[in-house]
Coordinates of C-alpha atoms in Angstrom, one line a residue:
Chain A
X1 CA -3.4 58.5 -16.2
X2 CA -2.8 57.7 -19.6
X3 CA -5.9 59.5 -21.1
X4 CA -7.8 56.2 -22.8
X5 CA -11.0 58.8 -23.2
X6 CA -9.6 62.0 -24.7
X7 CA -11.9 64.1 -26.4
X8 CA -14.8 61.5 -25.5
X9 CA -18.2 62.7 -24.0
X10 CA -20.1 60.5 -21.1
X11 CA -23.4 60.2 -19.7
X12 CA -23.1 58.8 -16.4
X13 CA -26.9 57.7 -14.6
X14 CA -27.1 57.5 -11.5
X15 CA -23.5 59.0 -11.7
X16 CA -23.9 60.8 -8.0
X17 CA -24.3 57.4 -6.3
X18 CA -21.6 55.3 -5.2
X19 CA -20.8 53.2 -8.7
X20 CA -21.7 55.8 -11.0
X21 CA -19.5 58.6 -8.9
X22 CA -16.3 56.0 -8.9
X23 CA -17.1 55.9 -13.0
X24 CA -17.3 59.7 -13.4
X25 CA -14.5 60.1 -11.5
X26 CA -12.3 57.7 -13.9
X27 CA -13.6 59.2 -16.6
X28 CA -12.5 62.5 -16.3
X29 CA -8.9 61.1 -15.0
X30 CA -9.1 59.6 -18.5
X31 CA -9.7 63.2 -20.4
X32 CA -13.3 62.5 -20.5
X33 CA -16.3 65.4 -20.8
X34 CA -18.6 64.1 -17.7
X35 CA -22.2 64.4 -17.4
X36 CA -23.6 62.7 -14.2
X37 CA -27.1 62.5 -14.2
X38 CA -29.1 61.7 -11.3
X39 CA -32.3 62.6 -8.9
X40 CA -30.3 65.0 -6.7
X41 CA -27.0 66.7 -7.2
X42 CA -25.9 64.8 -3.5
X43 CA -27.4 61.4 -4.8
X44 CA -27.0 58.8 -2.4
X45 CA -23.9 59.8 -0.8
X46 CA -23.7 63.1 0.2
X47 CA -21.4 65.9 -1.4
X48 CA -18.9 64.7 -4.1
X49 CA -15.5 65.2 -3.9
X50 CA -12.6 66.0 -5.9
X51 CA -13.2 66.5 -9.6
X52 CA -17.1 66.1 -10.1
X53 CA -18.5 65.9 -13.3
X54 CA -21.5 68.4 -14.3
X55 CA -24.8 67.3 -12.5
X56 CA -27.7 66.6 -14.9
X57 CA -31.3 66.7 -12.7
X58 CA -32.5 63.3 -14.4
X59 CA -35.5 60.9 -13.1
X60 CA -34.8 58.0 -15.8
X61 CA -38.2 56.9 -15.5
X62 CA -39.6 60.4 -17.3
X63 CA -38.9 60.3 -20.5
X64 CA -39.6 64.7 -20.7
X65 CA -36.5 64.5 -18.2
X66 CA -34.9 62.1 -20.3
X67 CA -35.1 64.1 -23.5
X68 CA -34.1 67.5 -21.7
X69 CA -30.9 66.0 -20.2
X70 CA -30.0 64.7 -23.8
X71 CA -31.0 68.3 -24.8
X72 CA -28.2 69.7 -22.3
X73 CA -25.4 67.5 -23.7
X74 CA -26.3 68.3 -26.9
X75 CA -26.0 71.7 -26.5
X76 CA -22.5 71.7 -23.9
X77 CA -21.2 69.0 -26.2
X78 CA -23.0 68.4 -29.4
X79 CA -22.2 64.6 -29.0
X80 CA -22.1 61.6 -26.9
X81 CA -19.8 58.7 -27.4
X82 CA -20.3 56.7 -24.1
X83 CA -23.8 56.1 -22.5
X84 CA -23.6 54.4 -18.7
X85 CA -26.7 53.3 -17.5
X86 CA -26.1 52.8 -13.7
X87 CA -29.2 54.1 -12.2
X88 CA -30.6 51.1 -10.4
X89 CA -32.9 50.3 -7.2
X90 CA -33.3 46.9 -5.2
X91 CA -36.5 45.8 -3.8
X92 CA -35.3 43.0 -0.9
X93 CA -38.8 41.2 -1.2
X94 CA -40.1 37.7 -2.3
X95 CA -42.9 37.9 -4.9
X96 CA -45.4 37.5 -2.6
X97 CA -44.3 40.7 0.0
X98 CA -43.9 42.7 -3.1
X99 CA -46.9 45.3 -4.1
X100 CA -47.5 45.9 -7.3
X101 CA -46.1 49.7 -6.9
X102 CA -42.9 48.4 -5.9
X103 CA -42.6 46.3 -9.0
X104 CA -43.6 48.4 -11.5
X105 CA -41.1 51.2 -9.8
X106 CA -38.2 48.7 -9.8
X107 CA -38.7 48.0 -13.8
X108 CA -39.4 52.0 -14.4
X109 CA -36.0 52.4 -12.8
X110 CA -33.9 49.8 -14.0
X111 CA -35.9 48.3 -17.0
X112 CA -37.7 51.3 -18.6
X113 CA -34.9 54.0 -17.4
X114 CA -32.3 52.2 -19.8
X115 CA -35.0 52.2 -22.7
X116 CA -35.6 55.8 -22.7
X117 CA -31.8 56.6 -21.6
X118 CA -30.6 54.5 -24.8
X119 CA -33.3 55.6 -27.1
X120 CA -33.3 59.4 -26.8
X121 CA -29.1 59.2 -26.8
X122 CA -28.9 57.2 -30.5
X123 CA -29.0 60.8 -32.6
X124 CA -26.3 62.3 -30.5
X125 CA -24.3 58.5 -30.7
X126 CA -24.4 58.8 -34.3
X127 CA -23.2 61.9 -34.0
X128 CA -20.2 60.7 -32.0
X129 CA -19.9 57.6 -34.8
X130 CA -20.4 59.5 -37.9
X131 CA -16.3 59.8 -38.4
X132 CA -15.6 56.1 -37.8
X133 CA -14.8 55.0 -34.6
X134 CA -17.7 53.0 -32.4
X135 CA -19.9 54.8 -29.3
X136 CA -20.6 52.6 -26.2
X137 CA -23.4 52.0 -24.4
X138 CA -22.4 50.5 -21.0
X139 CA -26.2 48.9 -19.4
X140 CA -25.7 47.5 -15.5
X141 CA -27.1 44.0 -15.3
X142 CA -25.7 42.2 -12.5
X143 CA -25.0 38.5 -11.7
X144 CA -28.4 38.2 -10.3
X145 CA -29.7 38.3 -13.6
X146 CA -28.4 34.7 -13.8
X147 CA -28.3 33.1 -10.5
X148 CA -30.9 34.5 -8.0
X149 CA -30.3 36.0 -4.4
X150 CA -33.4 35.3 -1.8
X151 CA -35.5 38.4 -1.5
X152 CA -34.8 40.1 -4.1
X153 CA -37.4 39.0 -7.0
X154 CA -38.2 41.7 -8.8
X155 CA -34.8 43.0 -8.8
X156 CA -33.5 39.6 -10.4
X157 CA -36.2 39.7 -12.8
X158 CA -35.4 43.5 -13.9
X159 CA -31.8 42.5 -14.1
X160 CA -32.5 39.6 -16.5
X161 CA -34.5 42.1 -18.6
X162 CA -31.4 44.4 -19.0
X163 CA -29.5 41.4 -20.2
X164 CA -31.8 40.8 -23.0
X165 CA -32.3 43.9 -23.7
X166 CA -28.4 44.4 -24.2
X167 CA -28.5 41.9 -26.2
X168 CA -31.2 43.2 -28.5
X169 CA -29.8 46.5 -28.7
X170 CA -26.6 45.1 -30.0
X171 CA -27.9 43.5 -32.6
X172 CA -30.0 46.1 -33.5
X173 CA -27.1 48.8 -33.2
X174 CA -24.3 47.4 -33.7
X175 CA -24.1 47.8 -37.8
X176 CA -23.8 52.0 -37.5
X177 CA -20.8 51.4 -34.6
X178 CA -22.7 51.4 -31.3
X179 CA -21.4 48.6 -29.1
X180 CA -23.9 48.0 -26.4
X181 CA -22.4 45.6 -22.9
X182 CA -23.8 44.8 -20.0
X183 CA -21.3 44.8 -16.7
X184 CA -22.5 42.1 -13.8
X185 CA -21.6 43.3 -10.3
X186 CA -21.7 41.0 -8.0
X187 CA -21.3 41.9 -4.3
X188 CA -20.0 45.8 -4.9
X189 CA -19.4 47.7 -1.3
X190 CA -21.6 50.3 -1.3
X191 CA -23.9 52.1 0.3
X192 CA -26.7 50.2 -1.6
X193 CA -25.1 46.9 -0.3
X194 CA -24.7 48.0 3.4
X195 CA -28.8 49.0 2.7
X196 CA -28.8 45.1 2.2
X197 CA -27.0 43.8 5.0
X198 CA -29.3 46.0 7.3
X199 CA -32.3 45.4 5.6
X200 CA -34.4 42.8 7.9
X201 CA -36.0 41.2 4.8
X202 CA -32.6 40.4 3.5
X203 CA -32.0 37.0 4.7
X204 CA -30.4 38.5 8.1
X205 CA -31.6 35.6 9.6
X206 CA -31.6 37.4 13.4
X207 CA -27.3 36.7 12.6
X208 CA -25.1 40.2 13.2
X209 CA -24.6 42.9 10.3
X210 CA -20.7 42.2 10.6
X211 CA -21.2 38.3 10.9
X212 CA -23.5 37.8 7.7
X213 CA -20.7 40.6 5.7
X214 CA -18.1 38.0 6.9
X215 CA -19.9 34.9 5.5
X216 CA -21.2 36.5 2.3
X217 CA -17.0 38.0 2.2
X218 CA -16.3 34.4 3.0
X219 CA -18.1 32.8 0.0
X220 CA -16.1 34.6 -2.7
X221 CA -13.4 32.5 -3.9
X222 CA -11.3 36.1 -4.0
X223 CA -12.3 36.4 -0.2
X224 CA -13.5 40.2 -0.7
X225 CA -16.1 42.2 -2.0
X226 CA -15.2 44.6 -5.0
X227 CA -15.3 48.2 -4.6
X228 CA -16.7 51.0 -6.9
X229 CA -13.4 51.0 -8.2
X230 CA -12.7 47.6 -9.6
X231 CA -16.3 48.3 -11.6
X232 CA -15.0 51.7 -12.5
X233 CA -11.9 50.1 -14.3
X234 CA -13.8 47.6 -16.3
X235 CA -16.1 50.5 -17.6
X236 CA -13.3 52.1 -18.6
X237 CA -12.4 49.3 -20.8
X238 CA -15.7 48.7 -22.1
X239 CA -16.0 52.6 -22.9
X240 CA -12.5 53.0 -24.5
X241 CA -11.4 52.0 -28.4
X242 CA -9.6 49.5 -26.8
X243 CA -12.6 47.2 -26.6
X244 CA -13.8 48.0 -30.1
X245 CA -14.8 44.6 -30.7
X246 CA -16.8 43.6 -28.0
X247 CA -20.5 44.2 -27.9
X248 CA -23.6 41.7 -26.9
X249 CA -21.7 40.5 -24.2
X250 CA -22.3 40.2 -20.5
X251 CA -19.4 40.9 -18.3
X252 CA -19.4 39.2 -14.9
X253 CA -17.3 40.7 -12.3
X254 CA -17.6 39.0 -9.1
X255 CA -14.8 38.4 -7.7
X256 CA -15.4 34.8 -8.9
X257 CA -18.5 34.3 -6.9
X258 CA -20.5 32.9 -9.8
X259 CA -17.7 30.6 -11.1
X260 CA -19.0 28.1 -8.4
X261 CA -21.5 26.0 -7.7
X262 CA -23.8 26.9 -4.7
X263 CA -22.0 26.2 -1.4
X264 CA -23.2 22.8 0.7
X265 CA -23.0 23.5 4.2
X266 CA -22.9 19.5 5.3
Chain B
X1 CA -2.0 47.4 -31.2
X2 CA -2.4 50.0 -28.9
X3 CA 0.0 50.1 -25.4
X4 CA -0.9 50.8 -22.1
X5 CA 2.5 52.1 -21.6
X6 CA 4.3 50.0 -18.8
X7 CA 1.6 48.8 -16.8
X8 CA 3.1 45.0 -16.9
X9 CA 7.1 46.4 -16.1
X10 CA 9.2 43.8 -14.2
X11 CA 6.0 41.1 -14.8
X12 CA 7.2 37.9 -16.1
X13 CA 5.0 36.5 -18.5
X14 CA 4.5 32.8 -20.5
X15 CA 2.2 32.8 -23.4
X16 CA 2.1 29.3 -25.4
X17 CA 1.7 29.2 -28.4
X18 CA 3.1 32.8 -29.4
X19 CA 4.7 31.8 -32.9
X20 CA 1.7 33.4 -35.2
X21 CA -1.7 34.5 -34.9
X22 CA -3.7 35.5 -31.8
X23 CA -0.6 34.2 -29.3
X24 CA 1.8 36.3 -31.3
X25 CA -0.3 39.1 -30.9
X26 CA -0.6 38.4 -27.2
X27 CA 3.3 38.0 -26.9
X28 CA 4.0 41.6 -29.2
X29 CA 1.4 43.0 -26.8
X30 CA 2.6 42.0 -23.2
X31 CA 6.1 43.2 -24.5
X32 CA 4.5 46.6 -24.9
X33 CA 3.2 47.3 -21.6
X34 CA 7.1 46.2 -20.3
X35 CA 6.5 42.3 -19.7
X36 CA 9.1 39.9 -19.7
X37 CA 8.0 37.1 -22.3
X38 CA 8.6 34.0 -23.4
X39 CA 6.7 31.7 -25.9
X40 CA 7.0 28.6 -27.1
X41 CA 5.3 26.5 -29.9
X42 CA 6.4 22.8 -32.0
X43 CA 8.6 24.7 -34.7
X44 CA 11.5 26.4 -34.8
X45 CA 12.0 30.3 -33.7
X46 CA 9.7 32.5 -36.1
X47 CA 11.8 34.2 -37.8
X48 CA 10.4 37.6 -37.6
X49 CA 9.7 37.1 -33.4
X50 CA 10.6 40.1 -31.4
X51 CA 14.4 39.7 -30.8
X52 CA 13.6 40.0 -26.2
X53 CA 11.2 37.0 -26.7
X54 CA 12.8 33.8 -25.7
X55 CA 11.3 30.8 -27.1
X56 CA 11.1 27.4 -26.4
X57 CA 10.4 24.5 -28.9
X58 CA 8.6 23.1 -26.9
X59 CA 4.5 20.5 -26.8
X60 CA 2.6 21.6 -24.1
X61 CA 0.5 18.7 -24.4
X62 CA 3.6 16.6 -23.2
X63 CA 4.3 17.1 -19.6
X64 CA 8.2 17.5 -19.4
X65 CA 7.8 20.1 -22.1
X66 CA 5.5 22.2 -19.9
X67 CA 8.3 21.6 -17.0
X68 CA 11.1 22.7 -19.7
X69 CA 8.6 25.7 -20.5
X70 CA 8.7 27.1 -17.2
X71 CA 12.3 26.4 -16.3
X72 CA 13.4 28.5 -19.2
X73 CA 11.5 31.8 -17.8
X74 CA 12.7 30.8 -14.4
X75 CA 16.4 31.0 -15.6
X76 CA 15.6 33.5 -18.3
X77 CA 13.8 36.3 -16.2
X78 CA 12.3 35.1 -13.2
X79 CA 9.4 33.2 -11.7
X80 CA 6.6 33.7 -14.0
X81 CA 3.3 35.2 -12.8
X82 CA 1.4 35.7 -16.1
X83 CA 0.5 32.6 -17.8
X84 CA -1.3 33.0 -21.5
X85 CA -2.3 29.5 -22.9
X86 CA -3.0 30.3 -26.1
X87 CA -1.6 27.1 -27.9
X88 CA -4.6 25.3 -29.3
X89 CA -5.2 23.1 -32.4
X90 CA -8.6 22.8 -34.6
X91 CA -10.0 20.2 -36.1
X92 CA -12.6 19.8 -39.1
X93 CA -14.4 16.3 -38.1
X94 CA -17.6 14.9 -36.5
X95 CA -16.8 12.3 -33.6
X96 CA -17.7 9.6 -35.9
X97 CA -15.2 10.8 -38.3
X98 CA -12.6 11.1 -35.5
X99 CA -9.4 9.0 -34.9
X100 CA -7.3 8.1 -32.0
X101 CA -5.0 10.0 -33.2
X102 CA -6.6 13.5 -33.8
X103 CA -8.3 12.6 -30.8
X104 CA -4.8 12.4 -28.7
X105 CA -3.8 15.6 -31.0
X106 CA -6.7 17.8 -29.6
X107 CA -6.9 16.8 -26.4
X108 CA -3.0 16.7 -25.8
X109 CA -2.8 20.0 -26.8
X110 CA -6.1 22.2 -26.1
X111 CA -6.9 20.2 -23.1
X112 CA -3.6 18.6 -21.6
X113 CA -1.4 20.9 -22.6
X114 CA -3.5 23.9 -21.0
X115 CA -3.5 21.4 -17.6
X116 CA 0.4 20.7 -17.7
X117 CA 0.9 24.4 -18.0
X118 CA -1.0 25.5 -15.0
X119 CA 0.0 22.4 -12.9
X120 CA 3.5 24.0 -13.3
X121 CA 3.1 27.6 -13.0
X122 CA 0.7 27.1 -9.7
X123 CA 3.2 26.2 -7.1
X124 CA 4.7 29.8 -7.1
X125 CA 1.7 31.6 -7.6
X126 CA -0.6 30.1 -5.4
X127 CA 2.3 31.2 -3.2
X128 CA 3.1 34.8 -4.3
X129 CA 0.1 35.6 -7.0
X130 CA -0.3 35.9 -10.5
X131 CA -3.0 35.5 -12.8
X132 CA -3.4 32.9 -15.5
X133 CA -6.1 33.5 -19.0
X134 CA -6.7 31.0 -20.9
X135 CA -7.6 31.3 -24.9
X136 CA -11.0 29.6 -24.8
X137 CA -13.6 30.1 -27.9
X138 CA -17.1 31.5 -28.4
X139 CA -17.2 27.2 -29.7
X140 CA -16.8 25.9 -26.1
X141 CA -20.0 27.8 -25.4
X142 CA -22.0 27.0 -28.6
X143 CA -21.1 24.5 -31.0
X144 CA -19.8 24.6 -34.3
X145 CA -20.7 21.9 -36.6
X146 CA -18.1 19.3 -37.6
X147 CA -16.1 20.5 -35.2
X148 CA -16.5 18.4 -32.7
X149 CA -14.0 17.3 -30.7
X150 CA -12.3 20.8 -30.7
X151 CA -15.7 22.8 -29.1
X152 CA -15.4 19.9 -26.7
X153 CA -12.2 20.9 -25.7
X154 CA -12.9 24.3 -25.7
X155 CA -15.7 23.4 -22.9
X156 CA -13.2 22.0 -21.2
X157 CA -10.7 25.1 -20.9
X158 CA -13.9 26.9 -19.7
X159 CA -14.5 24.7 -17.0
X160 CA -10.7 24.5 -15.9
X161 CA -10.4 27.9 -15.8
X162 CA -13.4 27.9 -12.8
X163 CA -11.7 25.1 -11.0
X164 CA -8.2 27.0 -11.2
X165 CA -10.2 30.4 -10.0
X166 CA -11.8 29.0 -6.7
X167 CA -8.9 25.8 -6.0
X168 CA -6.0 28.9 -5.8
X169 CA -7.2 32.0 -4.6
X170 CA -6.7 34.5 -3.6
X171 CA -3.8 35.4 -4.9
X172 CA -4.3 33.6 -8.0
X173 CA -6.7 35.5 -11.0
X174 CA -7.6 33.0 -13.6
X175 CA -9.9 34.0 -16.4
X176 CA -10.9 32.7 -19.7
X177 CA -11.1 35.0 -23.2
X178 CA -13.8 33.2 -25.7
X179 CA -12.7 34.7 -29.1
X180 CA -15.4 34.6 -31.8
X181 CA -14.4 34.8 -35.4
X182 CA -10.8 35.6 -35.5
X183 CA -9.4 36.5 -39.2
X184 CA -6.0 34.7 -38.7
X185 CA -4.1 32.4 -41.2
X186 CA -6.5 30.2 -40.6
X187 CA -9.6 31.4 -41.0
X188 CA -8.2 32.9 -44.5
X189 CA -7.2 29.5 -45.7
X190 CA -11.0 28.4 -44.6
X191 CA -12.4 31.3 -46.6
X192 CA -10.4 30.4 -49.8
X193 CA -11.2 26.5 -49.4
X194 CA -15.3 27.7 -49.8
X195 CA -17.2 27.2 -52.9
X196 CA -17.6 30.8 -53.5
X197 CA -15.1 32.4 -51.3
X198 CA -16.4 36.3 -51.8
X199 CA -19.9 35.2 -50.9
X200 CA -18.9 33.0 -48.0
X201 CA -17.2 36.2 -46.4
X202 CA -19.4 38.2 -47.0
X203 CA -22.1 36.3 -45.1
X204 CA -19.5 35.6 -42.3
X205 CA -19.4 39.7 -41.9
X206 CA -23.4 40.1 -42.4
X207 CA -23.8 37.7 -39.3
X208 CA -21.0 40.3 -36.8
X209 CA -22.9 43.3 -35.5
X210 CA -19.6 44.7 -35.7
X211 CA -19.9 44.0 -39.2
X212 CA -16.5 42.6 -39.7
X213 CA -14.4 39.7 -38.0
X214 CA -12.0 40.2 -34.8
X215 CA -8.3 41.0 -35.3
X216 CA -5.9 39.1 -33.1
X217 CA -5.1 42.9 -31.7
X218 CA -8.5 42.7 -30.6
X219 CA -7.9 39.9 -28.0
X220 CA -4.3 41.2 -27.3
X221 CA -6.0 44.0 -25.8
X222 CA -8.5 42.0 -23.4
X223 CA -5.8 39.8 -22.8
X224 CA -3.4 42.7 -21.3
X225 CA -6.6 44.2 -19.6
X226 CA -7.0 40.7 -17.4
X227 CA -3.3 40.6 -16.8
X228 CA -3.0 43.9 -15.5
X229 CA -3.9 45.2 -11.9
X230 CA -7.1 46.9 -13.9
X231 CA -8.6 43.5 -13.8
X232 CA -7.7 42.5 -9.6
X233 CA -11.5 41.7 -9.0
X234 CA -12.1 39.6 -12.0
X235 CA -11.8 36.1 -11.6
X236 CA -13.6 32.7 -12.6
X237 CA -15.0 34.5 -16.0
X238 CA -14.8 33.1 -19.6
X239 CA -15.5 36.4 -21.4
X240 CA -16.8 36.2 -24.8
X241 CA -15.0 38.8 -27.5
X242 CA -17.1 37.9 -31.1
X243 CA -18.1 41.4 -32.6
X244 CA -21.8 40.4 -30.9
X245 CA -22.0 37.4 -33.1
X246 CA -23.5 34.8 -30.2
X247 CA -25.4 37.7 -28.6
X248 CA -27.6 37.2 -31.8
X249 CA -29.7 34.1 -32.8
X250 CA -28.2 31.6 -35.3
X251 CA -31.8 32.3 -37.1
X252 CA -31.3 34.8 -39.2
X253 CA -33.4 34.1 -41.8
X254 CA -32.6 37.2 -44.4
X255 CA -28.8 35.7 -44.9
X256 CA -30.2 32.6 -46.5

């Protein structure tokens, strides 16, 4: 690995669950210094393997959490040039099956969790910027955030927040060399996904597991689903000096899925 | 510029267009990471061009030049799996101030030629893969005024580049780059042509969060990131690389 990170220090959220491990992982192949932070050391996946990045006890939602685990960088590493805010939850429910707990838990997570993420990591980013260079703040939105999958309101809804809110924080941050993007998954295989196919309020429609994976396989014009992986490489990108010039921007990767208009079945 | 090493070895690349400015940067770039290039453009052979570069003279807008194109790699190096279309022409007018002829200029080149090109690369790859990007602008998503014809053909190259992503996969990748402000030649000249050409640049920086404009090294290296394997699950995108200029309003009152 050619090392695009050296000497570059990461916050990874939700870095123990299935994207945010494949993005620690890359990381540290690329000379990183790898904080993942997330609710449990196993997250949602059981026991990492391989090289795993320190484990940071972080609920994104607390912002007393949320300043200690910037406390622990700053003490292990005294800076932070790349932030990736990849601790997300889905709520598979229409408006109307969704209780008011459930939606104000989805936007603590995936709404409020970046907020206090990005806002108590701007001193050590300065830090990071103060020789020249640029820091990186790497928000997961998600193609949702434009076009809407049935079921899943609030999560759309969050989603379309973290858009704006990219946005807005590259605009607002940009001047003192912190690029801020937003990566779009679409359909990503993990364990979050297979969550989705199972879920009954997903749209199942009383069709098998394996038959609605084929047909929602089927509608990519790429004819797959990505994997952690093809997320983890754009990251990098985003992360490294190579994409020094790109901030404010939303970065679909979908396999194409988006690219088309909705699918008629005549 | 900045090389991923070899990551493109043995990959046979076209970029139009590859004489000066962003597409030169694009052609000194894929030659880094080990591609096999060749450009082409309406002049003669820069003289400075990279010495390995084969060029074509060559209109892309005119469709036995796009077949002339491709031969060339084919004999050259090899089938061609990497296709840049990068040739492109601008144009200062409003429609009304438009002729047939820029009209046929624009078009044939931004438009056609970016259609003859894929039309002849397809074939093969549809067949054995590769992956086509396409040099569209941040002007194809939001218009810039008196320009009129050009952000039209810009929209068009954004909406090819979907229709070539979902007619030809999977084994064909076919993305879009949407460069902002670019400080080539020609963005210089615009600069000096301004009433107050200090002022005029300095308000063009003011409105980058980035604080400055893009460097055609700056699309060279999203370009080689969507040729490489890094990029095997992108597809169907037009991905905008401005320094944050359209992620902010146009309103900013404070620069008036």
């Amino acid at each position: 690995m050619s090392g695009k990170l050296g000497g570059k220090v990461a916050l990874v959220t939700g870095g123990r669950g299935g994207i945010g491990r494949a993005i620690c992982e890359r990381f540290i192949a690329e000379g990183a210094t790898v904080f993942a932070a997330d609710l449990s050391d196993t997250g949602s996946m059981g026991a990492a393997s391989g090289a795993a990045a320190a484990f940071v006890q972080l609920d994104v939602t607390s912002e007393d959490q949320v300043k200690a685990a910037m406390g622990t960088v700053e003490a292990a590493a005294g800076k932070l040039d790349v932030l990736v805010n990849a601790a997300g939850i889905e709520i598979e429910k229409t408006i109307e099956h969704t209780t008011l707990e459930e939606w104000n838990r989805c936007f603590a997570v995936n709404v409020t969790g970046m907020f206090l993420t990005s806002k108590h990591a701007l001193p050590l980013m300065r830090k990071a910027v103060s020789g020249g260079g640029t820091a990186s703040i790497i928000n997961f939105g998600s193609y949702d955030g434009f076009i809407a999958d049935p079921g899943l309101a609030a999560y759309c809804a969050s989603k379309g927040a973290v858009h704006a809110l990219t946005r807005a924080m590259a605009c607002d941050h940009g001047p003192e060399g912190i690029r801020v993007n937003a990566i779009c998954p679409g359909y990503i295989d993990t364990p979050m996904l297979q969550c989705f196919f199972a879920g009954a309020g997903s749209g199942g429609g009383g069709r098998t597991i394996e038959a609605l994976r084929d047909a929602v396989r089927n509608v990519h014009p790429i004819r797959n689903y990505g994997t952690p992986t093809d997320v983890a490489n754009l990251v990098n990108w985003l992360a490294s000096d190579e994409a020094r010039y790109a901030s404010g921007q939303l970065w679909v990767l979908d396999g194409g899925l988006s690219a088309q208009v909705q699918q008629m079945r005549l | 510029m900045t090389s991923q090493g070899n990551g493109l070895k043995s990959k046979i690349a076209v970029v139009t267009g590859g004489g000066r400015g962003i597409g030169r940067a694009v052609v000194d770039r894929l030659l880094a990471d080990g591609a096999s290039v060749l450009t082409c453009g309406r002049g003669n052979r820069p003289a400075d061009l990279a010495a390995e570069v084969f060029w074509v003279q060559a209109d892309v807008g005119i469709a036995a030049d796009a077949r002339t194109i491709v031969a060339s790699a084919r004999e050259a190096f090899g089938e061609p799996t990497i296709l840049v279309n990068n040739a492109g022409v601008q144009l200062t007018k409003t429609v009304v101030e438009t002729t047939d002829t820029d009209w046929d200029l624009v078009v044939g080149t931004n438009c056609k030629g970016m259609f003859n090109m894929c039309r002849e690369v397809l074939p093969f790859m549809t067949e054995h893969g590769g992956s086509i990007v396409n040099i569209g602008s941040i002007s194809g998503n939001v218009s810039d005024p008196k320009m009129a014809i050009y952000n039209a053909s810009k929209a068009f190259v954004h909406g090819l580049t979907r229709s070539v992503a979902i007619d030809h996969g999977p084994k064909v990748r076919c993305n879009a780059i949407c460069p902002g402000w670019i400080m080539t030649e020609m963005a210089a000249d615009g600069f000096d042509l301004a009433r107050d050409p200090a002022r005029a640049r300095a308000d063009a920086f003011a409105r980058h969060p980035a604080g400055r404009l893009g460097a055609p090294d700056d699309i060279a290296n999203a370009v080689a990131w969507l040729v490489s394997d890094q990029a095997a699950f992108a597809n169907g995108q037009c991905f905008v690389i401005d320094g944050g200029l359209t992620a902010a309003s146009p309103l900013q009152p404070e620069l008036f």
